[in-house]
Short mmCIF file of C-alpha atoms and ligand atoms in Angstrom, two decimals:
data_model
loop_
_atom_site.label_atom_id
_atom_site.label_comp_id
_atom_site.label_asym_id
_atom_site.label_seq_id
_atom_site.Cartn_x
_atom_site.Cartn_y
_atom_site.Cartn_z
CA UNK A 287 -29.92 67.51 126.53
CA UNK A 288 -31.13 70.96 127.64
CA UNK A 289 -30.78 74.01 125.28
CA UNK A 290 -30.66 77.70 125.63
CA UNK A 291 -30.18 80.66 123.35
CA UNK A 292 -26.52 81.69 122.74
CA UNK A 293 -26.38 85.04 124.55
CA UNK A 294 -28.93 87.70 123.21
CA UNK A 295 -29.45 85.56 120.23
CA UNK A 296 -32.22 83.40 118.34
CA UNK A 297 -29.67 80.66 118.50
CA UNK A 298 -30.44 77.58 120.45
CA UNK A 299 -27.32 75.66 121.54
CA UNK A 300 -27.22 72.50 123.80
CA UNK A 301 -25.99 73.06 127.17
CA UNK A 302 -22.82 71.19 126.25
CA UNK A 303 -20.74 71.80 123.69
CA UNK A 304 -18.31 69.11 121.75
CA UNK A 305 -14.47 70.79 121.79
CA UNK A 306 -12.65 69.12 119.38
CA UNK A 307 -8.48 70.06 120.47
CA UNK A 308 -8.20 66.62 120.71
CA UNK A 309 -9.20 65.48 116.88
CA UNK A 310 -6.27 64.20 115.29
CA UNK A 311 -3.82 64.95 118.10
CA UNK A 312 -4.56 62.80 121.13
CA UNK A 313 -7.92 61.01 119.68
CA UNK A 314 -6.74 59.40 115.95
CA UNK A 315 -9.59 60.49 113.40
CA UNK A 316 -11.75 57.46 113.83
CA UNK A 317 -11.97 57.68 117.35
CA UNK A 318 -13.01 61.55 116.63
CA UNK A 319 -15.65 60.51 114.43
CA UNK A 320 -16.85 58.02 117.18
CA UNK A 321 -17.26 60.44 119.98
CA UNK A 322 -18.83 63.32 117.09
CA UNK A 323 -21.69 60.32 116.64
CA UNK A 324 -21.84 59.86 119.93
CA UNK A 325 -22.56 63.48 121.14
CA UNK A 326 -24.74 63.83 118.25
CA UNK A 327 -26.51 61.01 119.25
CA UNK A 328 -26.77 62.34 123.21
CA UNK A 329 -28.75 65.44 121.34
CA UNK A 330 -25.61 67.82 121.10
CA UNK A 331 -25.35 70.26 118.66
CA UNK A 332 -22.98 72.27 119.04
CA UNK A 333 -18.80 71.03 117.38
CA UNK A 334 -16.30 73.94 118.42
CA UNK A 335 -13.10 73.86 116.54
CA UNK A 336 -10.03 76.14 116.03
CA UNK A 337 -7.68 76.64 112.82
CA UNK A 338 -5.06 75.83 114.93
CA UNK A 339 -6.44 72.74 116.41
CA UNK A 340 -3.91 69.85 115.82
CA UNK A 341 -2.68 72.32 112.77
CA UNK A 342 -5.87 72.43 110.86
CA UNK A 343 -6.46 68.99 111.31
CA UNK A 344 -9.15 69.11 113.91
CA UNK A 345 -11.28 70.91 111.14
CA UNK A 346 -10.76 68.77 108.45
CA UNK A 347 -11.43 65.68 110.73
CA UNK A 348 -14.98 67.74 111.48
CA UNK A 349 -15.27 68.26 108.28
CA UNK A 350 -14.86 64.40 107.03
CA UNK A 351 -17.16 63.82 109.59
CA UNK A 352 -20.12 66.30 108.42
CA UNK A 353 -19.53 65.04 105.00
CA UNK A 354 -20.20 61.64 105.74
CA UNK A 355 -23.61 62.80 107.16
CA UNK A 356 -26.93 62.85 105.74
CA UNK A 357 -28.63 66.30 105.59
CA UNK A 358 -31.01 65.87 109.36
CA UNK A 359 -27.58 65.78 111.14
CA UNK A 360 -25.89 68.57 109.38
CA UNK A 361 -28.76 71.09 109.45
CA UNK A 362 -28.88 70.25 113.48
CA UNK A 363 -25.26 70.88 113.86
CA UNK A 364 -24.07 74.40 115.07
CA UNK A 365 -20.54 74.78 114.11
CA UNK A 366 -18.02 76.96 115.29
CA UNK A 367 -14.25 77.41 114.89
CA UNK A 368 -11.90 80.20 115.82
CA UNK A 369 -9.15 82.47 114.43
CA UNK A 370 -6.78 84.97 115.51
CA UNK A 371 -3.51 82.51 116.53
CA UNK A 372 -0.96 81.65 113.53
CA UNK A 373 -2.27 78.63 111.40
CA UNK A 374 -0.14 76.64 109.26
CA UNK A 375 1.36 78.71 106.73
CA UNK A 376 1.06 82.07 108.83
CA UNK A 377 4.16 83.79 110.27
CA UNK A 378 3.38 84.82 113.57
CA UNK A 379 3.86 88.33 112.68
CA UNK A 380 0.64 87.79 110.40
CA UNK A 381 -1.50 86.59 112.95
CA UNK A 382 -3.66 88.71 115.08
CA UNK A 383 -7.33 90.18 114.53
CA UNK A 384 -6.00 92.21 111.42
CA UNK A 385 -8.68 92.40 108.44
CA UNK A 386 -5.94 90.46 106.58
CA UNK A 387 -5.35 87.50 108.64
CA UNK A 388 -8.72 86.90 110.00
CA UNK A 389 -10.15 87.09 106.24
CA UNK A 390 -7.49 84.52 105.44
CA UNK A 391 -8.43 82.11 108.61
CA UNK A 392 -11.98 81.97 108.18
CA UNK A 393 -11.74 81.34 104.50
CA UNK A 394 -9.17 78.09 105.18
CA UNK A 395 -11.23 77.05 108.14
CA UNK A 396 -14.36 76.57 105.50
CA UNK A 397 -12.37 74.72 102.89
CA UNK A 398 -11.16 72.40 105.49
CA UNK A 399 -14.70 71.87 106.81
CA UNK A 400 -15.82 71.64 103.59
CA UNK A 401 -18.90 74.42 104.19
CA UNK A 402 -19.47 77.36 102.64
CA UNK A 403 -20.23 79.20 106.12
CA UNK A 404 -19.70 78.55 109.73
CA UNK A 405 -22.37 79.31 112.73
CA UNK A 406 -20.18 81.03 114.64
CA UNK A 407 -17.11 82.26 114.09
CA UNK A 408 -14.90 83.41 117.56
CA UNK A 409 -12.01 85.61 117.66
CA UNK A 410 -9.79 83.47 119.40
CA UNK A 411 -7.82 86.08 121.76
CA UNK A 412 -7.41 89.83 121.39
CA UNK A 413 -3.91 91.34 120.47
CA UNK A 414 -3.14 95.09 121.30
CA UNK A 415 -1.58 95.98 117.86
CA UNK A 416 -4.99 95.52 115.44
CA UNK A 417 -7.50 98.59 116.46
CA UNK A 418 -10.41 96.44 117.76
CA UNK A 419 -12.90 98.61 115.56
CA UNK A 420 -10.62 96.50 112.62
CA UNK A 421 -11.49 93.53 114.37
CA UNK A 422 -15.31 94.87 114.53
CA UNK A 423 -15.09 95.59 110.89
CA UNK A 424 -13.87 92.41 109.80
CA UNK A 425 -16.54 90.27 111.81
CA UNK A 426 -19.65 92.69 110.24
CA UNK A 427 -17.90 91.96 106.78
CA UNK A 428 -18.24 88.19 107.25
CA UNK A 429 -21.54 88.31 108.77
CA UNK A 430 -22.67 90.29 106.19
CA UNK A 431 -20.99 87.57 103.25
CA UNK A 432 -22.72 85.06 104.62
CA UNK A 433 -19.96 83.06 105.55
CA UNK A 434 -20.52 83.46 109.29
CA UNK A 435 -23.70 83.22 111.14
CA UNK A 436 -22.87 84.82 114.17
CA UNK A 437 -19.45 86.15 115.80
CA UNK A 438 -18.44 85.46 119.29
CA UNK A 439 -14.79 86.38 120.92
CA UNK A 440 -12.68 83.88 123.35
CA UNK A 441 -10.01 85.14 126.04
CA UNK A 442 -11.01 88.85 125.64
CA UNK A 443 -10.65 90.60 128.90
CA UNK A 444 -13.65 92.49 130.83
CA UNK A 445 -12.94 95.91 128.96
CA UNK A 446 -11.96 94.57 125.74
CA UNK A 447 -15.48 92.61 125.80
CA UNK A 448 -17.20 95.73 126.62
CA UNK A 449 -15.47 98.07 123.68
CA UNK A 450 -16.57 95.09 121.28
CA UNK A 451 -20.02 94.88 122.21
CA UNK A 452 -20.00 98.90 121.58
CA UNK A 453 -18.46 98.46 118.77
CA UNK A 454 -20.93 95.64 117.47
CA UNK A 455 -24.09 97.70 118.47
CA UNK A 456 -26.61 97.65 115.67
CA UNK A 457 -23.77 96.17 113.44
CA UNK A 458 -23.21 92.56 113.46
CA UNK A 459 -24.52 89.69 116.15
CA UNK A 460 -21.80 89.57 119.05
CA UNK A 461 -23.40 86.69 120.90
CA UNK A 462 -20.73 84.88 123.04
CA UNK A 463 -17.50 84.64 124.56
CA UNK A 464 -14.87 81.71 125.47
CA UNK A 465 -13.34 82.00 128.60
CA UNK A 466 -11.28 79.47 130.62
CA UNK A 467 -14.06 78.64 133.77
CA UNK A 468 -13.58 75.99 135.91
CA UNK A 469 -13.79 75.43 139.92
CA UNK A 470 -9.93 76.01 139.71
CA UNK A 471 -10.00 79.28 137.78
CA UNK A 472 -12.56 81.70 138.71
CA UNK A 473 -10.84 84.78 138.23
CA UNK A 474 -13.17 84.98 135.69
CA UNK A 475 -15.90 86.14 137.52
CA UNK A 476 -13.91 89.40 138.17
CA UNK A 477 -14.54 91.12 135.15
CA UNK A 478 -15.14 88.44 132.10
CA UNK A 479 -18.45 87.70 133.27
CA UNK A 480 -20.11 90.48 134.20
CA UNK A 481 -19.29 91.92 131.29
CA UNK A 482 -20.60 89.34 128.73
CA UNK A 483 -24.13 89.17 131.11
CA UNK A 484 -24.20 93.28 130.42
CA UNK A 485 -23.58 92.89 126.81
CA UNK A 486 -25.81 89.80 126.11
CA UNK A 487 -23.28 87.50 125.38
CA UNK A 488 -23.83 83.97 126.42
CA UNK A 489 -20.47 81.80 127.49
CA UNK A 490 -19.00 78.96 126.72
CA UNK A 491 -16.38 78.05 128.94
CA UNK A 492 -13.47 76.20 127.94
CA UNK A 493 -11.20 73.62 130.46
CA UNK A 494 -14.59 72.93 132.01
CA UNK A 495 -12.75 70.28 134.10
CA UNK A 496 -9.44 72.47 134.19
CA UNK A 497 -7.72 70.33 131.67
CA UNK A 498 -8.38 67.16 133.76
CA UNK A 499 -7.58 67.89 137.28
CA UNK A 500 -11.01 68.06 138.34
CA UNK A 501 -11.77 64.61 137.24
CA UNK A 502 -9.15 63.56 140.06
CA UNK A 503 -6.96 61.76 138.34
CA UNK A 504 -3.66 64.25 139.57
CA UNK A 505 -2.06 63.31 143.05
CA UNK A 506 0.07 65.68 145.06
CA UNK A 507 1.97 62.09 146.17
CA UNK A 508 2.56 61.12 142.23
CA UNK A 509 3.89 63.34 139.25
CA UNK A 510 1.71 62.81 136.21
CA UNK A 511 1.98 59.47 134.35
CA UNK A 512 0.59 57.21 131.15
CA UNK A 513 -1.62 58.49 128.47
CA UNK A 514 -2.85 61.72 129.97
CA UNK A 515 -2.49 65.39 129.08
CA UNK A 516 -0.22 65.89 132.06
CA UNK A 517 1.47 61.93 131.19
CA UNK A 518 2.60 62.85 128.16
CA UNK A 519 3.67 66.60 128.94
CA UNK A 520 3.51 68.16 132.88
CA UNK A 521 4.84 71.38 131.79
CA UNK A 522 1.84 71.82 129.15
CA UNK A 523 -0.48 74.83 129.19
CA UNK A 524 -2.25 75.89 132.00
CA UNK A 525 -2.88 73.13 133.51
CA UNK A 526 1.06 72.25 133.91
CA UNK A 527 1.19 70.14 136.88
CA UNK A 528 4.42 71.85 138.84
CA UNK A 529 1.96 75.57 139.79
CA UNK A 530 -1.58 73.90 140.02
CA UNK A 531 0.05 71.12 142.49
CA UNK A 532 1.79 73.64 144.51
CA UNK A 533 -1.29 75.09 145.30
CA UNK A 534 -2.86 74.17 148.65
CA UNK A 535 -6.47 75.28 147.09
CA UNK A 536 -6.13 73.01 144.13
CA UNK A 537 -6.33 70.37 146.75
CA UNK A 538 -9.06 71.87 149.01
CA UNK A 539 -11.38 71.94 146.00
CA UNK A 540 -10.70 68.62 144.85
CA UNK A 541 -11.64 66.92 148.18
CA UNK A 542 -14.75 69.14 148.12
CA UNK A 543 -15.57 67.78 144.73
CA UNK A 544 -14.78 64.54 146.18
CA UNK A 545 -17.27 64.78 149.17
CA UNK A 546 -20.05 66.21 146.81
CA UNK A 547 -19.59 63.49 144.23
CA UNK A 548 -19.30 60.57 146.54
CA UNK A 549 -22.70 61.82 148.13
CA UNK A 550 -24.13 62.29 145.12
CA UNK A 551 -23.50 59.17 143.90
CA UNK A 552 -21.73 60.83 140.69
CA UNK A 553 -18.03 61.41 139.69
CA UNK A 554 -16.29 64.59 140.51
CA UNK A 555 -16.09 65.16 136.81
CA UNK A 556 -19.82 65.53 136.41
CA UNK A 557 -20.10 67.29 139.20
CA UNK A 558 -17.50 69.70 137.83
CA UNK A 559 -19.47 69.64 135.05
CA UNK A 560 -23.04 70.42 136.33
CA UNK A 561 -21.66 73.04 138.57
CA UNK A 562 -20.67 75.37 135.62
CA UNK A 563 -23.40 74.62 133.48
CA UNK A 564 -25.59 75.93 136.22
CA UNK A 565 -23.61 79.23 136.85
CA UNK A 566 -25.01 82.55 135.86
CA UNK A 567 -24.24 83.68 132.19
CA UNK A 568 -23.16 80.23 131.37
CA UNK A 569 -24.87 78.70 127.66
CA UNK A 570 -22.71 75.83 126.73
CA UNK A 571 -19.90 74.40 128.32
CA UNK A 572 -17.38 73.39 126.11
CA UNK A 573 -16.33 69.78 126.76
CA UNK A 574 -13.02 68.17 125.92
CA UNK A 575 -11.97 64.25 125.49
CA UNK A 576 -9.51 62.03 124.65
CA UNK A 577 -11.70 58.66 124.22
CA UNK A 578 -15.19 57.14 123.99
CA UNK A 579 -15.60 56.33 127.60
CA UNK A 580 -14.26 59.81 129.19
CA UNK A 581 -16.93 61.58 127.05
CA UNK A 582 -19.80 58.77 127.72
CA UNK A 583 -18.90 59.30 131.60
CA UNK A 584 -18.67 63.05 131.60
CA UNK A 585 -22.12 63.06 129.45
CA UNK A 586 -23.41 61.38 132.35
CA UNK A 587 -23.64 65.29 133.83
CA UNK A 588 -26.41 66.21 131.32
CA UNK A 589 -29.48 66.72 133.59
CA UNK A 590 -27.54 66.11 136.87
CA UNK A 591 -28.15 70.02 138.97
CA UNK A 592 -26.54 70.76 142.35
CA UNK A 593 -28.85 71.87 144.96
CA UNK A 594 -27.79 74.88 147.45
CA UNK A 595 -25.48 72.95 149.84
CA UNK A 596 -23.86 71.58 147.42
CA UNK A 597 -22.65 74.19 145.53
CA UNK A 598 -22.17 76.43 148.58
CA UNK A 599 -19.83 73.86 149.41
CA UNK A 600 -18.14 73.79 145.97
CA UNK A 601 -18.01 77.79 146.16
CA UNK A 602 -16.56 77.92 149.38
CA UNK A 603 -13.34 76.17 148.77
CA UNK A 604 -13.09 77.27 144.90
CA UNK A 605 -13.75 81.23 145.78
CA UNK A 606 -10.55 83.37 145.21
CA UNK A 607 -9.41 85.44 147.36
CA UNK A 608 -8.68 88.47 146.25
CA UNK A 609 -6.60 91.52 147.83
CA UNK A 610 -9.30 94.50 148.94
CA UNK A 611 -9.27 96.06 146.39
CA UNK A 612 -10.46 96.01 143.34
CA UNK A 613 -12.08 92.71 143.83
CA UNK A 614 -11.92 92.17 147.37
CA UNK A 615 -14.42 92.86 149.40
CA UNK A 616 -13.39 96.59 149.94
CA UNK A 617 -13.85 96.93 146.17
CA UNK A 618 -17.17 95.12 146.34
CA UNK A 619 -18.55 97.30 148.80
CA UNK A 620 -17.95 100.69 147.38
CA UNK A 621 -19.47 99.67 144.35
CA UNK A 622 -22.71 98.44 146.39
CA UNK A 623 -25.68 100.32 146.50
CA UNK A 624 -27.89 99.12 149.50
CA UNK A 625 -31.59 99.70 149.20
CA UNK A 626 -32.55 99.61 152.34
N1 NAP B 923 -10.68 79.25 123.44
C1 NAP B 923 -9.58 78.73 123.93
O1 NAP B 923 -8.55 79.41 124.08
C2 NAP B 923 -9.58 77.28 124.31
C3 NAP B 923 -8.50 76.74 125.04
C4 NAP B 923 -8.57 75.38 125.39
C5 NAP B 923 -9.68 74.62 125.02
N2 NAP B 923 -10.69 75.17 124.29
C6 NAP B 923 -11.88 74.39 123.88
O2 NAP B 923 -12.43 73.76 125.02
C7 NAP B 923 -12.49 72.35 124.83
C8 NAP B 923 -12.29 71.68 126.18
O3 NAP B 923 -11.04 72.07 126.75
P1 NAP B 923 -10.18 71.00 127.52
O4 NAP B 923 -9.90 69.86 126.62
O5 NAP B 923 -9.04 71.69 128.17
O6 NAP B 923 -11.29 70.53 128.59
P2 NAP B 923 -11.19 69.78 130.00
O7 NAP B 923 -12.50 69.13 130.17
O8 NAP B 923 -10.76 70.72 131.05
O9 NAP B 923 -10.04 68.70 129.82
C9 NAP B 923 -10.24 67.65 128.92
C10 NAP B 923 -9.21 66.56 129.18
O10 NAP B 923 -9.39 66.02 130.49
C11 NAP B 923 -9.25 64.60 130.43
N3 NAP B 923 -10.57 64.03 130.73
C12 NAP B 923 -11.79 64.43 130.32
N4 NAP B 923 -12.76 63.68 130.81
C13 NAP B 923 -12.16 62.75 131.58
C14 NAP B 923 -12.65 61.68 132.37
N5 NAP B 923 -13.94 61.41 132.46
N6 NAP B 923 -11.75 60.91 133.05
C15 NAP B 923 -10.42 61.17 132.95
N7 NAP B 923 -9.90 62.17 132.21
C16 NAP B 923 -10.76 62.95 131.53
C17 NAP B 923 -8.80 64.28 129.02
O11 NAP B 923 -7.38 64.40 128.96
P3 NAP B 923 -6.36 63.19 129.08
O12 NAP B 923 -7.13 61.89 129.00
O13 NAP B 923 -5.44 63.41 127.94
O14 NAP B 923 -5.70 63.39 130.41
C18 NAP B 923 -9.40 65.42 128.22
O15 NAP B 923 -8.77 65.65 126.98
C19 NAP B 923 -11.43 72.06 123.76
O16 NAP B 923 -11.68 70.88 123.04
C20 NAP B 923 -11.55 73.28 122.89
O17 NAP B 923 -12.64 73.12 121.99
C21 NAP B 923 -10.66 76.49 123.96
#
């Protein structure tokens, strides 16, 4: 597996990334420890978690897992897990990026990892009531304990990114941010990216395969059935079957995957897969999977690049279309300086 350096950082990730909201939700904890081993084994490094994964149990199943390793595998690991959303125990008035609950989070998320400090540590979405130079003073705090390597943010907004990367100037290592990014949701290129490739932070996007629709599996003809995410619950998240079908684009980019894969010999989720790894700004992308063989298919991507026409073609029917302005191309153009 390739790596790179997480943002403007000294640390080296693996291009791909292990997410772990499935662990002891829809994969039982011996079929997480399976597919851990078998990243591990691919030469992945990096396990992303969340406190609220599976309540807490996602990080205890990590942990179980990193316990039963010897000492090789656990130095090579990079670990990181997230806080800001209300964990078990938390009323939802508690929750947020206050001093208070992000102190509490981070110190739960090591016990049920079993580690006395995490890699990185992400703040999992802003909230407007906590002042974000609490946020900022919170994250230099743990840095500075030791219990947190280096602090990244997930679902910030372009200006939001920006005032924390002011904020973490000369203070503590802001290296990354999580953002949705997929070939079904590029709004992010609007404002989330630019703004992490100005302020050095490398991303990891999440939904790389937009919670499964960009492996194919969804029809327009056939509402979701079986054991998938959309199976077991059409209405969940944002990947809810009822808007994404309704969209005429959703299907435009799928038969473009379709096209690129069947040329390439590859499935559309690796294609998927190797067309965000390759986009500007990108470190790791975060993958997600429910059993052995999704994750030893999608790791099939690792080393697989598009070349121009392919991802011209992939670009052409993802690209959003904005109104003029700001993002459109009347926006674009006044903010264009032409050198001749
Ligand atoms: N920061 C955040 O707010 C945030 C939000 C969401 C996720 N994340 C992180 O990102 C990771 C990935 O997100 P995600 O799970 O939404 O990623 P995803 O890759 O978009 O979707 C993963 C799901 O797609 C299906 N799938 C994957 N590979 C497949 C294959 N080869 N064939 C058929 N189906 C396949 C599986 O679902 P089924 O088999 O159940 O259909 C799997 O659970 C998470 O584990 C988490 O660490 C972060």
């Amino acid at each position: 597996m390739e790596h790179r350096p997480l943002g403007r950082s000294g640390l080296a990730v693996s291009t791909y990334s292990l997410g772990t909201m499935t662990f002891g939700a829809e994969a039982d904890e011996a079929t997480s420890h399976r597919m851990t081993s078998q990243y591990v084994d691919a030469g992945g490094v990096v396990l992303e978690t969340a406190d609220v994964y599976a309540g807490g149990l996602s990080e205890s199943v990590v942990g179980r897992w990193l316990a039963a390793q010897g000492s090789r595998t656990r130095d090579r690991v990079v670990l990181a897990t997230k806080g800001r959303f209300p964990s078990r125990g938390v009323e939802p008035r508690d929750a947020g990026g206050s001093r208070r609950n992000l102190r509490r989070s981070l110190e739960r998320s090591l016990r049920r990892l079993g580690v006395d400090h995490v890699d990185l540590y992400q703040v999992h979405a802003y909230e407007q009531v906590t002042p974000m130079e609490e946020t900022a003073g919170f994250l230099e705090d743990a840095v500075r304990s030791g219990m947190v390597g280096y602090a990244g943010l997930s679902n910030y907004t372009g200006w939001q990114t920006a005032t924390m990367v002011a904020l973490a100037a000369g203070r503590f290592p802001l290296v990354s941010h999580q953002p949705q990014y997929n070939l079904l949701v590029r709004e992010t290129e609007y404002e989330i990216v630019p703004a992490c490739r100005a302020g050095g932070l490398g991303l990891l996007p999440w939904s790389p395969l937009a919670g499964g629709w960009l492996t194919g599996k969804y029809r327009r003809d056939a509402r979701p059935t079986g054991a998938t995410r959309l199976g077991e619950d059409p209405g969940r998240g944002m990947e809810a079957y009822g808007p994404r079908s309704a969209r005429e684009q959703t299907w435009e980019v799928l038969a473009a995957l379709g096209e690129v894969a069947e040329a390439r010999g590859a499935t559309m989720a690796q294609v998927a897969l190797a067309w965000l790894h390759d986009r500007p700004g990108v470190a790791s992308v975060v993958l997600g999977v429910r059993t052995p063989e999704q994750l030893e298919g999608n790791l099939g991507a690792v080393g697989l690049h598009l070349d121009e026409a392919e991802t011209a073609r992939l670009e052409e029917a993802s690209a959003p279309t904005p109104a003029d302005y700001p993002y459109g191309p009347a926006g674009v153009a006044q903010r264009t300086r032409a050198l001749g």
